[in-house]
Coordinates of C-alpha atoms and ligand atoms in Angstrom, one line a residue:
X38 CA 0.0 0.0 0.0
X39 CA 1.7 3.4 -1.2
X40 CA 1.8 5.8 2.0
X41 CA 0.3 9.0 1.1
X42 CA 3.1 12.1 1.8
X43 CA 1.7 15.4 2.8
X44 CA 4.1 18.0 1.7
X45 CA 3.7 21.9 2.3
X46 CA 5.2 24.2 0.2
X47 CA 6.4 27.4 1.6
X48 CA 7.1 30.3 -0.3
X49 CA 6.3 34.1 0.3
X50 CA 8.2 35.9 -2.9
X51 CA 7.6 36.5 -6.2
X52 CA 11.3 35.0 -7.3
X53 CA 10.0 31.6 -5.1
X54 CA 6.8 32.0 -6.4
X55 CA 7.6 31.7 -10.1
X56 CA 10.4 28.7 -8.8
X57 CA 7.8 26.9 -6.7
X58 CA 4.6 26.9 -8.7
X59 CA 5.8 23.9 -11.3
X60 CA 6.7 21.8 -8.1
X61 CA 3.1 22.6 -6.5
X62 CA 1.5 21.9 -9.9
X63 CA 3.5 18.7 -10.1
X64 CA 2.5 17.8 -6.5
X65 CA -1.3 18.3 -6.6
X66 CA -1.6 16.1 -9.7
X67 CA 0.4 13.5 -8.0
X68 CA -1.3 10.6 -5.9
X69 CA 1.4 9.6 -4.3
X70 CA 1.1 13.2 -2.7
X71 CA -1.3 15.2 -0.1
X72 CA -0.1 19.0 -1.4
X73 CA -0.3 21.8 0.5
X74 CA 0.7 25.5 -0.2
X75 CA 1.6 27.8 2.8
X76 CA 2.5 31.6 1.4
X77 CA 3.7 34.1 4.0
X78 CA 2.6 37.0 1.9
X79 CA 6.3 38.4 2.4
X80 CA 5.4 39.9 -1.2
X81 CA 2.5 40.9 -1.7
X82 CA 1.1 42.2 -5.4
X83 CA 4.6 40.6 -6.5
X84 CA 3.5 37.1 -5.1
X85 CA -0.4 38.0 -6.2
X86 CA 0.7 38.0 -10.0
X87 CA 2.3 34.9 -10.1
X88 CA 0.0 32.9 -7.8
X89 CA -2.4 34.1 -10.0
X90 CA -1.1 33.0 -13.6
X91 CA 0.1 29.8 -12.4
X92 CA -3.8 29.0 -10.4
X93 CA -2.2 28.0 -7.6
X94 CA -4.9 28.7 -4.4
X95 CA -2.8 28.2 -1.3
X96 CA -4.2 26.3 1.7
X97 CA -2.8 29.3 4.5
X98 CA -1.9 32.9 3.4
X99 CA -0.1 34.6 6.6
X100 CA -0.1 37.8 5.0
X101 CA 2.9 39.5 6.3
X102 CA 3.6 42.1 4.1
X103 CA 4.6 45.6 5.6
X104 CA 5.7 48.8 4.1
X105 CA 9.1 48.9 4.2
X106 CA 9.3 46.3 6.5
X107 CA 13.1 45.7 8.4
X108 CA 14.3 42.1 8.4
X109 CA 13.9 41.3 12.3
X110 CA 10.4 42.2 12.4
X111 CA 10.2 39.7 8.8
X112 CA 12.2 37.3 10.6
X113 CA 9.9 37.1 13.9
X114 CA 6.3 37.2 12.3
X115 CA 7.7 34.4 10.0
X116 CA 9.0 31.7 12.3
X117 CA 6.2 31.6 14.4
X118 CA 3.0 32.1 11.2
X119 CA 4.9 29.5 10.0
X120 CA 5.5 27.5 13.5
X121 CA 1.4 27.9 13.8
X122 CA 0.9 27.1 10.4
X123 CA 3.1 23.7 11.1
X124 CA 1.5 22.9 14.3
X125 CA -2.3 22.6 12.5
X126 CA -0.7 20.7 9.4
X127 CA 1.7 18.3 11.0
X128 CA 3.3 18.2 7.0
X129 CA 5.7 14.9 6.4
X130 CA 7.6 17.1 4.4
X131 CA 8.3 20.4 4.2
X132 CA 9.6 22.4 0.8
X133 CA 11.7 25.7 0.6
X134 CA 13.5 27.1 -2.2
X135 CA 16.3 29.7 -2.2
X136 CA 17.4 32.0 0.0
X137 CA 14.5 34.5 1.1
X138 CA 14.0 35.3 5.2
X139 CA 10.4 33.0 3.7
X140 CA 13.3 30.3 3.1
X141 CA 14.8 30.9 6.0
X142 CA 12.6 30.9 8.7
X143 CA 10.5 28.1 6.8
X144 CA 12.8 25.7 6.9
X145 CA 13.8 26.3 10.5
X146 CA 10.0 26.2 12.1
X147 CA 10.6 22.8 10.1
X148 CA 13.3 21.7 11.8
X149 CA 12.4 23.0 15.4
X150 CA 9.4 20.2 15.0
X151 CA 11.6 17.4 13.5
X152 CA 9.7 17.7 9.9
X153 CA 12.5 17.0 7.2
X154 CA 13.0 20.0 4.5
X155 CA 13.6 19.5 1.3
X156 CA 15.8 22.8 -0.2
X157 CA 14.9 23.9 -3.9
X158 CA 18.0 25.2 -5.2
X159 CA 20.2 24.5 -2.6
X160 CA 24.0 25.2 -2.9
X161 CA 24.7 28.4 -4.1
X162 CA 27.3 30.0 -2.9
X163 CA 29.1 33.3 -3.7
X164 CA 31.5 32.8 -0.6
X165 CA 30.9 36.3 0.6
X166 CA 28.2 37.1 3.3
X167 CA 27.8 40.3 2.1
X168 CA 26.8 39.9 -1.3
X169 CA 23.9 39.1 -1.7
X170 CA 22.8 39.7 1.6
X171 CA 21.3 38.8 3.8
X172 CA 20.6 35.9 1.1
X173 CA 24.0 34.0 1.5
X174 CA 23.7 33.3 5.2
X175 CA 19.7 32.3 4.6
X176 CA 21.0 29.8 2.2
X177 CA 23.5 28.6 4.3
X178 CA 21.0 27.9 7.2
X179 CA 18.8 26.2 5.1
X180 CA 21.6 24.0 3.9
X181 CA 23.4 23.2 7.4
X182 CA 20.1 20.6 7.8
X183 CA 18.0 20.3 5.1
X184 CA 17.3 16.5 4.6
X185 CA 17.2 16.8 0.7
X186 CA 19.0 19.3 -1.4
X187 CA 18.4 19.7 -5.0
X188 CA 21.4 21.4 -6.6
X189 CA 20.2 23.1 -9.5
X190 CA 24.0 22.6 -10.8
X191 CA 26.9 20.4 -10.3
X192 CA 28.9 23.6 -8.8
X193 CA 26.6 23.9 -6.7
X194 CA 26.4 20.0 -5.3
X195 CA 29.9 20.6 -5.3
X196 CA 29.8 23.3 -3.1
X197 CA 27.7 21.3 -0.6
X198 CA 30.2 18.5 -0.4
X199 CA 32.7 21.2 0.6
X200 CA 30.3 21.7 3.5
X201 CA 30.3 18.0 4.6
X202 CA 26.4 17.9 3.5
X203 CA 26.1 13.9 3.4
X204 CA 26.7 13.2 -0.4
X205 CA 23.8 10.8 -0.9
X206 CA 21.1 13.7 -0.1
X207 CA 22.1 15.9 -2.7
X208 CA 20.3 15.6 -6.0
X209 CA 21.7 17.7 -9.0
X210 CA 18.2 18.3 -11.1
X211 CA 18.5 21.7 -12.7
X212 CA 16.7 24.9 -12.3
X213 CA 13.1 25.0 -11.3
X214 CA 13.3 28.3 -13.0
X215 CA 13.4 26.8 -16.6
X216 CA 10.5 24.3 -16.1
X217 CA 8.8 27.7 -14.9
X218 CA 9.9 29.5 -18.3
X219 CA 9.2 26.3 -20.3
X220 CA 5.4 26.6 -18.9
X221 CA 5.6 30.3 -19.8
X222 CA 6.8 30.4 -22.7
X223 CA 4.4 27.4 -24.3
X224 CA 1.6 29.5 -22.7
X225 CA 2.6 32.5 -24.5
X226 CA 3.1 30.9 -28.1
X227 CA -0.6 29.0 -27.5
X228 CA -2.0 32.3 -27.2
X229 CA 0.5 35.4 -27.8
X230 CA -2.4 38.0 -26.5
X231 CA -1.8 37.3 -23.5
X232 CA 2.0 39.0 -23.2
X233 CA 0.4 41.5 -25.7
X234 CA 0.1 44.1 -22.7
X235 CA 3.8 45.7 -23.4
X236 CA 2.6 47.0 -27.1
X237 CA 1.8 50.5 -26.6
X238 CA 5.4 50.6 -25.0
X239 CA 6.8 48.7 -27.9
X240 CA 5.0 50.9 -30.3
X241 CA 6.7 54.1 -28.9
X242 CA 10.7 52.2 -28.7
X243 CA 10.0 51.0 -32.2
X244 CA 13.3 50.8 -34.5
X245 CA 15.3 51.1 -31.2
X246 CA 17.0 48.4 -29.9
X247 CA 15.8 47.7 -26.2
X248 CA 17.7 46.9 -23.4
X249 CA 15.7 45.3 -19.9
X250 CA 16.5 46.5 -16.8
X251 CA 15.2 45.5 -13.2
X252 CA 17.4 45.9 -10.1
X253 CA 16.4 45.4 -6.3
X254 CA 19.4 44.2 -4.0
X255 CA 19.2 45.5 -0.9
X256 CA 22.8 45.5 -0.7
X257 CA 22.8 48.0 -3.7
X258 CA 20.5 50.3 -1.8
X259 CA 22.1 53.8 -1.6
X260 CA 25.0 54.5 -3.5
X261 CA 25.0 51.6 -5.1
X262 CA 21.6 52.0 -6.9
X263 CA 22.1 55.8 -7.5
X264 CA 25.4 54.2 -9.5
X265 CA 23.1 51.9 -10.9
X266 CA 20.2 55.2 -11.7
X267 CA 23.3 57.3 -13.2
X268 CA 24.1 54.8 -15.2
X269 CA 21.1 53.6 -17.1
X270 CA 20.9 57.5 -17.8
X271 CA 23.8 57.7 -19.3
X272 CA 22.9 54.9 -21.3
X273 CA 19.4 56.3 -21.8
X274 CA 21.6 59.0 -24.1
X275 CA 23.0 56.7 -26.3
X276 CA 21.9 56.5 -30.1
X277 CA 18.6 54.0 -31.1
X278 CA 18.5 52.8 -27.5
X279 CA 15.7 52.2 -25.5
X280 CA 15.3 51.3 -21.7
X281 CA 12.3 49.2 -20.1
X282 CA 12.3 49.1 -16.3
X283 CA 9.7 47.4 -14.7
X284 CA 10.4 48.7 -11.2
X285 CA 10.2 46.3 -8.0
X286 CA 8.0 47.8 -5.7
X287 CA 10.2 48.4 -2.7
X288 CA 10.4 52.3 -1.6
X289 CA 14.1 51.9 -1.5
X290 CA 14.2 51.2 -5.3
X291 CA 11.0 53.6 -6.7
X292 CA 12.1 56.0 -5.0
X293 CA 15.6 56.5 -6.3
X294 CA 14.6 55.5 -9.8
X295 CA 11.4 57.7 -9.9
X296 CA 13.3 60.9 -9.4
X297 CA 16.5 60.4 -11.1
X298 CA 15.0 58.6 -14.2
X299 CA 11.1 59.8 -14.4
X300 CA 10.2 61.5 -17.3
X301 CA 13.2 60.6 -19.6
X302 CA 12.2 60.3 -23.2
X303 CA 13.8 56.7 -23.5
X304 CA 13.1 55.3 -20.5
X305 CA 9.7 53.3 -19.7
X306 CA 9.5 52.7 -15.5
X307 CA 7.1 50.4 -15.2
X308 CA 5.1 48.6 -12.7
X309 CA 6.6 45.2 -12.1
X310 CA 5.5 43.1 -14.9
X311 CA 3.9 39.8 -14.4
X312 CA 5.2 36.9 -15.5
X313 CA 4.1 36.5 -18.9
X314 CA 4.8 40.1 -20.0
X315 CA 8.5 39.7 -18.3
X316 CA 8.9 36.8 -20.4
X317 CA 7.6 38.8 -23.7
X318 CA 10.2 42.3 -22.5
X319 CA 12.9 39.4 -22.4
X320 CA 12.1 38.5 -25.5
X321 CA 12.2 42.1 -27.0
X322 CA 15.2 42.9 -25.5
X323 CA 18.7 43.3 -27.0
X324 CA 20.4 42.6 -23.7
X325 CA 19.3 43.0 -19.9
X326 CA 20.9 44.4 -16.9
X327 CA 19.9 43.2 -13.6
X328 CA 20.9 42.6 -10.0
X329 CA 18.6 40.1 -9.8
X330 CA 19.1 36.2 -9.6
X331 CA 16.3 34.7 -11.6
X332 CA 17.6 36.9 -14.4
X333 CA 20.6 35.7 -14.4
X334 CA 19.1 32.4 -15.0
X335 CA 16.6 32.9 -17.8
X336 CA 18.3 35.3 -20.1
X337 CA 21.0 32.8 -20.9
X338 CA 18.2 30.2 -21.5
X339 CA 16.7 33.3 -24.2
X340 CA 20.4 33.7 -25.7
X341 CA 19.9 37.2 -24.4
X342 CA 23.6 38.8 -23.2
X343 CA 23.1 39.7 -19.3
X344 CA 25.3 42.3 -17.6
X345 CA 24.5 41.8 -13.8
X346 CA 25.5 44.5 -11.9
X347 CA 26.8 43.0 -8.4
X348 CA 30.4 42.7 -7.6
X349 CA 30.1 38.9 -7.2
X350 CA 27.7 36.2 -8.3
X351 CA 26.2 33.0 -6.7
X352 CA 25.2 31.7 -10.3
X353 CA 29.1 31.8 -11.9
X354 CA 27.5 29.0 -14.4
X355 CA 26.0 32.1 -16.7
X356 CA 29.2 33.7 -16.3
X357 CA 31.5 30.5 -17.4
X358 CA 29.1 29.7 -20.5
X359 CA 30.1 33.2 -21.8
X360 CA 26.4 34.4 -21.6
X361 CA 26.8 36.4 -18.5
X362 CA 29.6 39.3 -17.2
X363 CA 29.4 40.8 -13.8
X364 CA 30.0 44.3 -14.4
X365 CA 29.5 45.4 -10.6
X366 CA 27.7 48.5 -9.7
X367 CA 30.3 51.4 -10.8
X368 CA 28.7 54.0 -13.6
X369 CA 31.2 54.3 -15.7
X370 CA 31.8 50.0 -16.0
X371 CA 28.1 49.6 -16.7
X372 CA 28.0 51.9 -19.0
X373 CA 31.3 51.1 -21.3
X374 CA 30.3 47.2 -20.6
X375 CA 27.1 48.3 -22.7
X376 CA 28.4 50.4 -25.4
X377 CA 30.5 47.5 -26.2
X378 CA 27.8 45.3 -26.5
X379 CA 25.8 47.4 -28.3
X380 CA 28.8 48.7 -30.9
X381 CA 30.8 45.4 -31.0
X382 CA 28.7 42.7 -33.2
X383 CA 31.7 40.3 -32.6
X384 CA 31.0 40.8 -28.6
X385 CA 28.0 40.2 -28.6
X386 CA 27.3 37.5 -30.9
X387 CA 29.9 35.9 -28.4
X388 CA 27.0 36.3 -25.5
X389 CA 24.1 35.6 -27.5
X390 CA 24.0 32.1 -27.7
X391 CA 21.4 30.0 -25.8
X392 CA 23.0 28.6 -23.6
X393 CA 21.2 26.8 -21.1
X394 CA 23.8 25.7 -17.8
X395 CA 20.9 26.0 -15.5
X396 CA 19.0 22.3 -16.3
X397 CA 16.7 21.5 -19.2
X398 CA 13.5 22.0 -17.9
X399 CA 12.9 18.6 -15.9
X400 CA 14.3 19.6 -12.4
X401 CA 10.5 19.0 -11.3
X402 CA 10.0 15.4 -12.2
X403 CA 13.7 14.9 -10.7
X404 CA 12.6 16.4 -7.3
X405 CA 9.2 15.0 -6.9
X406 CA 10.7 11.3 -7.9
X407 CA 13.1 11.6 -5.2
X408 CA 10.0 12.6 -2.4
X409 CA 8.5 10.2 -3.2
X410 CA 10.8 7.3 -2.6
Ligands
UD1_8 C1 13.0 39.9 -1.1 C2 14.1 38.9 -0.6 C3 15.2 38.8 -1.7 C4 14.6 38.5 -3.1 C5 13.5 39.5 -3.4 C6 12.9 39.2 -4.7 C7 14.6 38.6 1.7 C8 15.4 39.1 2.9 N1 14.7 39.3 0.6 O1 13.6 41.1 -1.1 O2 16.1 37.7 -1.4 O3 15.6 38.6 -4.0 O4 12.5 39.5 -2.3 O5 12.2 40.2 -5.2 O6 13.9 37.7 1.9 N2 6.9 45.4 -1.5 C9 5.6 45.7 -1.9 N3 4.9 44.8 -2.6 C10 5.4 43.6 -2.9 C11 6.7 43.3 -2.6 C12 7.4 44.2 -1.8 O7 5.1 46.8 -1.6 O8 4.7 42.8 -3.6 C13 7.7 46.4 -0.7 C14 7.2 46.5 0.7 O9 7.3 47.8 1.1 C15 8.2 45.6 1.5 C16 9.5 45.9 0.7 O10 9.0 46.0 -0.7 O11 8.3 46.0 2.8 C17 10.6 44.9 0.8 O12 10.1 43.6 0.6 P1 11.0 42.3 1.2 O13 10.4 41.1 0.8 O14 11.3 42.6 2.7 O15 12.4 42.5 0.5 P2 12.8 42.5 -1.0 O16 13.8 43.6 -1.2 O17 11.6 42.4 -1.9
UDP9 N1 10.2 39.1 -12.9 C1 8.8 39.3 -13.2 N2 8.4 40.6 -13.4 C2 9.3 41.7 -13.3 C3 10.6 41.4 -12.9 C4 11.0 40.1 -12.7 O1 8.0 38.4 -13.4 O2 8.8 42.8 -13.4 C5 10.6 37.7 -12.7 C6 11.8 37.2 -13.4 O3 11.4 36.6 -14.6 C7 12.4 36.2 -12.5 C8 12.0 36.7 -11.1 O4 11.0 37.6 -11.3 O5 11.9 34.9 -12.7 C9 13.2 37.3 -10.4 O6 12.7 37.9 -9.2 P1 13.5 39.0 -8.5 O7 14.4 39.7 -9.4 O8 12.5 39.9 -7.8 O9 14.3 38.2 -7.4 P2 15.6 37.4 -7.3 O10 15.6 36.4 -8.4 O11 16.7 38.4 -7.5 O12 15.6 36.8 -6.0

């Protein structure tokens, strides 16, 4: 007789969101499964889009968004929603993924009541607690006793070895993120209105060649992201070039962006896009520049050059396949890392090629056939 496994998913970002939803998808149609979804609501209209384009209804939404909301506070109203949330479900299983405070604290109400985590993308490591932070010691909880960890890479399995994680409960399965843009992308090319949204923007940057831009880190924030602001000006400037920003909707980012890059003539700030239209301004774009980690992931499955604008990177796989250069968060570097890209076919045909070192689209299947051994 097969033992039925409840598992609870625990996400509360949108990043984790767009990770988690395949894995939740793959869960509920599975017998061998009782599926639950806990969201903490650590995003909130972020979270919303994609809970809402993938249909996933989650059994316990803690709601725990604040304005502006400081990590402790985070930290505290997560470990014990979540602790409550565990209590009433009594899960077999629970599943985090990444590096959020979500993550974090998930994964450790786990472990505080004996329930066995499994870690979605476990094993990145930029071997510097600083950047990205607080993400790199989140992670690093997480991994000190997860009972399964699911390397999206074989750097990063390696990188759990070097921690003495036990070799036999690390599973090297890919990227969730490229099932997600797999689903995404068949979506869009079943019925291309939906990621139609983004025409009147592409009607007004038409003949120029776009570049996509999001930035968040809260490492960056201050003089990093007025760097970062300066920059994209600068760039703004430059002949038959276009910028598309959907902006992430933390003060700490609208604010600087608002005022120094409101109002430009080739600049579109944008409301955070959801899934399906982010897929579509990847799609348009020439090349994107980002902080942001799911980025770094996808444009290299699109072939699309990716500048990422941190001083160091947990994903170095982007960056060894050629498709990826950290160009850190000075102006001037961002700004002559572009130019060259966008004057130098020979440089940039060397970053365009799909490249995919992320996985192939099956991490799902991988995970849930190892749950349910
Ligand atoms: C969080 C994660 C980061 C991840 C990022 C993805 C932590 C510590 N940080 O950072 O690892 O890369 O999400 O985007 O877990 N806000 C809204 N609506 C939303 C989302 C955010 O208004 O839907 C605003 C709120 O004012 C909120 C603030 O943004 O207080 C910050 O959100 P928070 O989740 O704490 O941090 P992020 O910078 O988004
Ligand atoms: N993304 C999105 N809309 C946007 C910007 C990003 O759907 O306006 C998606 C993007 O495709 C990627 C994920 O959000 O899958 C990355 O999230 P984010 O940059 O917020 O977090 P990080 O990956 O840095 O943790």
């Amino acid at each position: 007789m097969t033992v039925l496994r409840k598992v609870l998913s625990i996400f509360g970002t949108r990043p984790e969101a767009i990770k988690m939803f395949p894995l939740c998808h793959a869960l509920a149609a599975d017998a061998r499964f009782d599926a639950r979804i806990c969201v903490s609501g650590q995003h909130r209209g972020m979270l919303d889009q994609v809970l809402e384009i993938a249909e996933l209804r989650p059994d316990h939404d803690l709601d725990l968004m604040k304005p502006n909301q400081s990590l402790d506070a985070l930290t505290s109203g997560l470990l014990t929603g979540i602790g409550s949330v565990l209590d009433a479900e009594k899960p077999d299983i629970v599943v985090v993924q990444g590096d959020t405070a979500t993550a974090m604290c998930g994964a450790l109400a786990a472990y505080y009541r004996k329930i066995p985590v499994a870690h979605v993308e476990a094993g990145l490591r930029s071997g510097n607690i600083h950047h990205p932070w607080p993400e790199e010691v989140n992670r690093k909880i997480v991994g000190s006793f997860a009972r399964w960890h699911f390397a999206p890479t074989e750097t990063a399995a390696a990188a759990l070895r070097r921690e003495n994680v036990e070799p036999g409960a690390i599973h090297v399965t890919g990227n969730t993120v490229i099932d997600a843009l797999h689903w995404i992308s068949s979506r869009i090319a079943d019925q291309p209105s939906l990621a139609a949204g983004l025409a009147p923007v592409e009607q007004r940057f038409e003949g120029r060649r776009i570049i996509g831009v999001t930035s968040h880190r809260r490492e960056n924030f201050g003089e990093g992201m007025a760097s970062i602001a300066a920059a994209i000006r600068d760039i703004a400037q430059l002949e038959d070039v276009a910028i598309i920003f959907p902006l992430h909707l933390n003060p700490n980012v609208r604010k600087i962006m608002d005022s120094e890059l409101g109002g430009l003539d080739n600049v579109a700030l944008m409301e955070p896009l959801d899934y399906l239209h982010f897929a579509r301004l990847l799609d348009i774009s020439t090349l994107m520049l980002t902080d942001s980690g799911g980025v770094q992931e996808e444009a290299p499955a699109l072939g699309k050059p990716v500048l990422v604008m941190r001083e160091t990177t947990e994903r170095p796989e982007g960056v060894e396949a050629g498709t990826a250069r950290l160009v850190g968060t000075d102006r001037h570097r961002i700004v002559a890392e572009t130019r060259r890209l966008l004057e130098d076919r020979h440089a940039y045909a060397a970053m365009a090629r799909a490249h995919n070192p992320f996985g192939d689209g099956k991490a799902v299947p991988r995970i849930v056939d190892v749950l349910a051994r």
